[in-house]
Amino acid sequence: MFSLAELTEILGALPDPVFILTRSGRYVAVLGGSDARYYHDGSGLVGQRISDVLVAEKADWFLAEIAKALQAGTLHVVEYGLAGSDVKGLNSDGPQQRIWFEGRVQALAFRVDGEEAVVWVASNITERHELEQRLRAQSETDALTGLWNRRHFEKRAPLEHERAQRHAYPVAILIFDIDHFKSINDSCGHEIGDQVLKQVAQTVKACIRESDLVTRWGGDEFTVLMPYADAGHAATAAEKIRQAIASLAFSGGLKVSVSIGVAEWATPHESIGRALSRADEALYGAKSEGRNRVVLAAPPRDAQDHAMTVRHARLLWRRHFESGHSQIDAQHRSLFECVERVQETAAKLEPGNLASVCAAIDRLIDDLDSHFRYEEEVLGEADWPGLIAHRLEHTRLLSKAARLRAELTQAQSAAAAAELIDFLIVDMVANHILRADRAFHALFRPASETRQD
């Protein structure tokens, strides 16, 4: 159909560069990709090895991806960035900034010069990647204050947890909110309330280190994640924040204050949920002691004495948790109260007598089941597009609760009860109501309220 010369011209005209690479990383052929607006000239690569062209870390990555494609035998797709600093002896032709590629890698069915080989098609996706980064940043940024939001915190915290374990450094968490903020909104108006939130956010950013992560958690509540900070350093930073905010002056002579809870994250044994619960308990203590103060959370118990520590992680219903649907909110508040009864029962647990705890657990599971069914009915009537996924999540949570309950029946141990209570409180009540349920709040709350979350 085509002559060899014509095929060569067709392959050379391909918009994206195509590399034939052996398992050892030798460039056998480079075809296409001649547009210098998007690609560097790769014609001089033939005969060289990846390790001759790229710095060691990048070369190792490419060799590993080639090995994966050869092992899989199917199309292997990867995304990666390359900067001038990654390439040895790069000339000035072609783009100078970091460029991003989608690599489509397919094993060849024949050997090349006695080696297994792949065809690697590299497509420049820099514009798409940068757009995705901008959209991701927007989805993880609070529109009012410009701070990161809770979604970003929940993405960053596990990564910080992993690094802290690997390098054995301390991490601390601050949780604080603005004292009597509802009264400020009610008496001064939401415009002044927004000014307070923005000024508090800027003040906190000025008080913390570049490595710290400050987040608008929801409403008037904020968090700060502090790597390389133990409880003492975090308490000092919290006091600095408290004093700076107390010194702010707003129109009409308005003064504000904050109450702050501080907890050192006891990695590697403590989950982020438990660390946040301890910090939140300390925040509650600051409120109880008169507000405008910093309270340090008690350290977690040793692992061997952890059987029922979940009873200390008090769940407090806050106004900004409301969805806007009166019956759903009433059920949510009732579930928080039911959790408190479970915790109170667990706190009075006597060795060898789990009957009262099991009865409280069963009541909570029954209430959750009833609530989930009612919530699904309401969301179905509202034609909410996320209902199917939400219902599946309800099913998953209830199934796991049933499994843990069966394990408790068999084990009859305080440790099994603690595991089940922890799951019910953290996963089914706190995380599901305060995270997953937020997805449908816009159905029932006006935009002027949902934007404050």
Coordinates of C-alpha atoms in Angstrom, one line a residue, residues 145-446:
T145 CA -11.2 33.5 53.3
G146 CA -8.8 32.1 50.6
L147 CA -7.7 29.4 53.1
W148 CA -7.5 25.7 52.2
N149 CA -10.8 23.9 53.0
R150 CA -11.5 20.7 54.8
R151 CA -11.2 18.6 51.6
H152 CA -7.6 19.7 51.2
F153 CA -6.9 19.0 54.9
E154 CA -8.3 15.5 54.5
K155 CA -6.0 14.9 51.5
R156 CA -2.9 16.4 53.2
A157 CA -3.2 14.9 56.7
P158 CA -2.6 11.2 55.7
L159 CA 0.5 12.3 53.7
E160 CA 1.8 14.2 56.7
H161 CA 1.0 11.2 58.9
E162 CA 3.1 8.9 56.6
R163 CA 6.0 11.4 56.6
A164 CA 6.0 11.8 60.3
Q165 CA 6.1 8.1 60.9
R166 CA 8.9 7.6 58.3
H167 CA 11.1 10.4 59.7
A168 CA 10.0 10.2 63.4
Y169 CA 9.1 13.9 63.9
P170 CA 6.1 15.3 65.9
V171 CA 3.0 16.8 64.5
A172 CA 0.4 18.9 66.3
I173 CA -3.1 20.0 65.5
L174 CA -5.0 23.1 66.6
I175 CA -8.7 23.5 66.4
F176 CA -10.3 26.9 67.2
D177 CA -13.4 28.9 66.6
I178 CA -14.5 32.4 67.2
D179 CA -16.2 33.0 70.5
H180 CA -19.9 34.0 70.2
F181 CA -19.7 34.2 66.4
K182 CA -23.5 33.6 66.0
S183 CA -24.1 36.7 68.2
I184 CA -21.8 38.7 66.0
N185 CA -23.7 37.7 62.9
D186 CA -27.1 38.3 64.5
S187 CA -26.2 41.7 66.0
C188 CA -23.8 43.1 63.4
G189 CA -25.0 41.4 60.2
H190 CA -23.4 38.7 58.0
E191 CA -21.3 41.3 56.1
I192 CA -19.4 42.1 59.4
G193 CA -19.3 38.4 60.2
D194 CA -17.6 37.8 56.8
Q195 CA -15.1 40.6 57.5
V196 CA -14.3 39.0 60.9
L197 CA -13.7 35.6 59.2
K198 CA -11.4 37.0 56.6
Q199 CA -9.4 39.1 59.1
V200 CA -9.1 36.2 61.4
A201 CA -7.9 34.0 58.5
Q202 CA -5.2 36.5 57.5
T203 CA -4.1 37.0 61.1
V204 CA -3.6 33.3 61.6
K205 CA -1.6 33.0 58.4
A206 CA 0.7 35.8 59.6
C207 CA 1.3 33.9 62.9
I208 CA 2.2 30.5 61.6
R209 CA 5.1 29.0 59.7
E210 CA 5.1 28.4 56.0
S211 CA 5.2 24.6 56.6
D212 CA 1.9 24.8 58.7
L213 CA -1.4 24.1 57.1
V214 CA -4.3 26.4 58.1
T215 CA -7.8 25.3 57.1
R216 CA -11.3 26.8 57.3
W217 CA -13.0 23.7 58.7
G218 CA -16.5 25.0 58.5
G219 CA -18.5 28.0 59.6
D220 CA -16.3 29.9 62.2
E221 CA -14.1 26.8 62.9
F222 CA -10.5 26.6 61.8
T223 CA -7.7 24.0 62.1
V224 CA -3.9 24.2 61.9
L225 CA -1.8 21.2 61.1
M226 CA 1.8 21.8 62.4
P227 CA 4.6 19.4 61.3
Y228 CA 7.7 19.3 63.4
A229 CA 5.8 20.8 66.4
D230 CA 5.3 19.0 69.7
A231 CA 2.6 19.9 72.2
G232 CA 4.7 22.6 73.8
H233 CA 5.6 24.4 70.6
A234 CA 2.0 24.1 69.3
A235 CA 0.6 25.6 72.5
T236 CA 3.0 28.5 72.2
A237 CA 1.9 29.1 68.6
A238 CA -1.7 28.9 69.7
E239 CA -1.2 31.5 72.3
K240 CA 0.4 33.8 69.8
I241 CA -2.7 33.3 67.5
R242 CA -5.0 34.0 70.4
Q243 CA -3.3 37.2 71.4
A244 CA -3.1 38.5 67.8
I245 CA -6.8 37.9 67.2
A246 CA -7.7 39.5 70.5
S247 CA -5.8 42.6 69.5
L248 CA -7.8 43.1 66.3
A249 CA -10.2 46.0 66.1
F250 CA -13.3 46.1 63.8
S251 CA -15.7 48.8 62.9
G252 CA -18.0 49.9 65.7
G253 CA -15.5 49.0 68.3
L254 CA -16.2 45.3 67.8
K255 CA -13.6 43.0 69.5
V256 CA -13.4 39.2 68.9
S257 CA -11.6 36.3 70.6
V258 CA -11.0 32.6 69.9
S259 CA -10.9 29.5 72.0
I260 CA -8.2 27.0 70.9
G261 CA -7.7 23.3 71.5
V262 CA -4.2 21.8 71.0
A263 CA -3.3 18.2 70.6
E264 CA 0.0 16.5 69.7
W265 CA -0.7 13.8 67.1
A266 CA 0.6 10.6 68.7
T267 CA 1.8 8.9 65.5
P268 CA 2.0 6.1 64.4
H269 CA -0.6 4.5 66.7
E270 CA -3.2 7.3 66.6
S271 CA -5.6 8.0 63.7
I272 CA -6.2 11.5 62.5
G273 CA -9.8 11.1 63.6
R274 CA -8.7 10.4 67.2
A275 CA -6.2 13.3 67.2
L276 CA -8.9 15.7 66.0
S277 CA -11.3 14.4 68.6
R278 CA -8.8 15.1 71.4
A279 CA -8.1 18.6 70.0
D280 CA -11.9 19.2 69.8
E281 CA -12.3 18.0 73.4
A282 CA -9.7 20.5 74.4
L283 CA -11.5 23.2 72.5
Y284 CA -14.7 22.3 74.4
G285 CA -12.7 22.6 77.6
A286 CA -11.5 26.1 76.6
K287 CA -15.2 27.1 76.1
S288 CA -16.2 25.6 79.4
E289 CA -13.4 27.5 81.2
G290 CA -14.6 30.8 80.0
R291 CA -13.4 31.1 76.3
N292 CA -10.6 33.3 74.9
R293 CA -8.0 30.7 76.0
V294 CA -5.8 27.8 74.9
V295 CA -6.3 24.3 76.3
L296 CA -3.8 21.5 75.7
A297 CA -5.4 18.0 75.1
A298 CA -4.5 15.2 77.4
P299 CA -2.2 12.6 75.7
P300 CA -3.8 9.5 74.4
R301 CA -3.7 6.3 76.5
D302 CA -1.1 3.6 75.8
A303 CA -2.2 1.1 73.2
Q304 CA -2.7 -1.7 75.8
D305 CA -5.1 0.6 77.7
H306 CA -6.9 1.8 74.6
A307 CA -9.8 -0.6 74.8
M308 CA -12.5 2.0 75.5
T309 CA -10.8 5.3 75.0
V310 CA -13.3 6.2 72.3
R311 CA -15.7 7.1 75.1
H312 CA -13.6 10.3 75.7
A313 CA -14.0 11.6 72.1
R314 CA -17.1 13.7 72.7
L315 CA -19.2 14.6 69.7
L316 CA -20.7 18.1 69.9
W317 CA -23.5 19.2 67.6
R318 CA -22.7 22.6 66.0
R319 CA -25.1 24.9 64.1
H320 CA -23.1 24.8 60.9
F321 CA -23.6 21.0 60.7
E322 CA -27.3 21.6 59.8
S323 CA -28.4 20.6 56.3
G324 CA -31.4 22.9 56.2
H325 CA -33.9 20.0 56.2
S326 CA -35.6 20.2 59.7
Q327 CA -36.3 16.4 60.0
I328 CA -32.9 15.3 58.8
D329 CA -31.3 17.7 61.2
A330 CA -33.4 16.6 64.1
Q331 CA -32.4 13.0 63.4
H332 CA -28.8 14.0 63.2
R333 CA -28.9 15.7 66.5
S334 CA -30.7 12.7 68.0
L335 CA -27.9 10.4 66.6
F336 CA -25.3 12.7 68.4
E337 CA -27.3 12.3 71.6
C338 CA -27.4 8.5 71.1
V339 CA -23.7 8.5 70.6
E340 CA -23.3 10.3 74.0
R341 CA -25.4 7.6 75.6
V342 CA -23.2 4.9 74.2
Q343 CA -20.1 6.7 75.5
E344 CA -21.6 7.1 78.9
T345 CA -22.5 3.4 79.0
A346 CA -19.0 2.4 77.9
A347 CA -17.4 4.6 80.5
K348 CA -19.3 2.6 83.2
L349 CA -18.3 -0.7 81.7
E350 CA -17.6 -3.4 84.3
P351 CA -15.2 -6.3 83.3
G352 CA -17.1 -9.3 82.0
N353 CA -20.4 -7.4 81.7
L354 CA -21.0 -6.1 78.2
A355 CA -24.8 -6.4 78.2
S356 CA -25.5 -2.7 78.8
V357 CA -22.9 -1.6 76.2
C358 CA -24.3 -4.0 73.6
A359 CA -27.8 -2.8 74.2
A360 CA -26.7 0.9 73.7
I361 CA -24.8 -0.1 70.5
D362 CA -27.8 -2.0 69.1
R363 CA -30.0 1.1 69.7
L364 CA -27.5 3.3 67.9
I365 CA -27.3 0.9 64.9
D366 CA -31.1 0.7 64.7
D367 CA -31.4 4.5 64.8
L368 CA -28.8 4.8 62.1
D369 CA -30.6 2.2 59.9
S370 CA -33.9 4.1 60.3
H371 CA -32.3 7.4 59.6
F372 CA -30.5 6.2 56.5
R373 CA -33.8 4.9 55.1
Y374 CA -35.6 8.2 55.8
E375 CA -32.8 10.3 54.3
E376 CA -32.8 8.2 51.1
E377 CA -36.6 8.7 50.8
V378 CA -36.2 12.5 51.2
L379 CA -33.3 12.7 48.7
G380 CA -35.2 10.5 46.2
E381 CA -38.2 12.8 46.4
A382 CA -35.8 15.7 45.7
D383 CA -34.4 13.9 42.7
W384 CA -30.9 14.3 44.0
P385 CA -28.4 13.0 41.4
G386 CA -26.0 11.6 44.0
L387 CA -28.6 9.3 45.6
I388 CA -27.4 6.0 44.2
A389 CA -23.8 6.5 45.4
H390 CA -25.1 7.8 48.8
R391 CA -27.3 4.7 49.2
L392 CA -24.4 2.4 48.4
E393 CA -22.4 4.1 51.1
H394 CA -25.2 3.6 53.6
T395 CA -25.3 -0.1 52.6
R396 CA -21.5 -0.4 53.0
L397 CA -21.5 1.2 56.5
L398 CA -24.4 -0.9 57.8
S399 CA -22.9 -4.1 56.4
K400 CA -19.6 -3.4 58.2
A401 CA -21.5 -2.5 61.4
A402 CA -23.3 -5.8 61.2
R403 CA -20.0 -7.7 60.8
L404 CA -18.4 -6.0 63.7
R405 CA -21.5 -6.6 65.8
A406 CA -21.3 -10.3 65.0
E407 CA -17.6 -10.3 65.9
L408 CA -18.5 -8.7 69.3
T409 CA -21.1 -11.4 70.0
Q410 CA -18.5 -14.0 69.4
A411 CA -15.5 -12.4 71.2
Q412 CA -17.4 -10.8 74.1
S413 CA -14.4 -8.5 74.8
A414 CA -14.0 -4.9 75.6
A415 CA -11.5 -4.5 72.7
A416 CA -14.2 -5.8 70.2
A417 CA -16.7 -3.4 71.7
A418 CA -14.3 -0.5 71.4
E419 CA -13.6 -1.3 67.7
L420 CA -17.3 -1.3 67.0
I421 CA -18.0 1.9 68.9
D422 CA -15.1 3.6 67.3
F423 CA -16.5 2.7 63.8
L424 CA -20.0 3.8 64.7
I425 CA -18.9 7.1 66.1
V426 CA -16.1 8.1 63.7
D427 CA -17.2 6.5 60.4
M428 CA -21.0 6.3 60.6
V429 CA -21.9 9.4 62.6
A430 CA -19.1 11.9 62.6
N431 CA -17.5 11.4 59.2
H432 CA -20.6 10.4 57.3
I433 CA -22.9 13.2 58.6
L434 CA -20.2 15.8 58.7
R435 CA -18.6 14.9 55.3
A436 CA -20.7 12.8 53.0
D437 CA -24.0 14.4 53.9
R438 CA -22.6 17.8 53.1
A439 CA -23.0 16.9 49.4
F440 CA -26.8 17.4 49.5
H441 CA -26.9 20.4 51.8
A442 CA -27.4 22.7 48.8
L443 CA -30.8 21.1 48.2
F444 CA -32.1 22.6 51.4
R445 CA -29.9 25.6 52.4
P446 CA -29.7 28.9 50.6

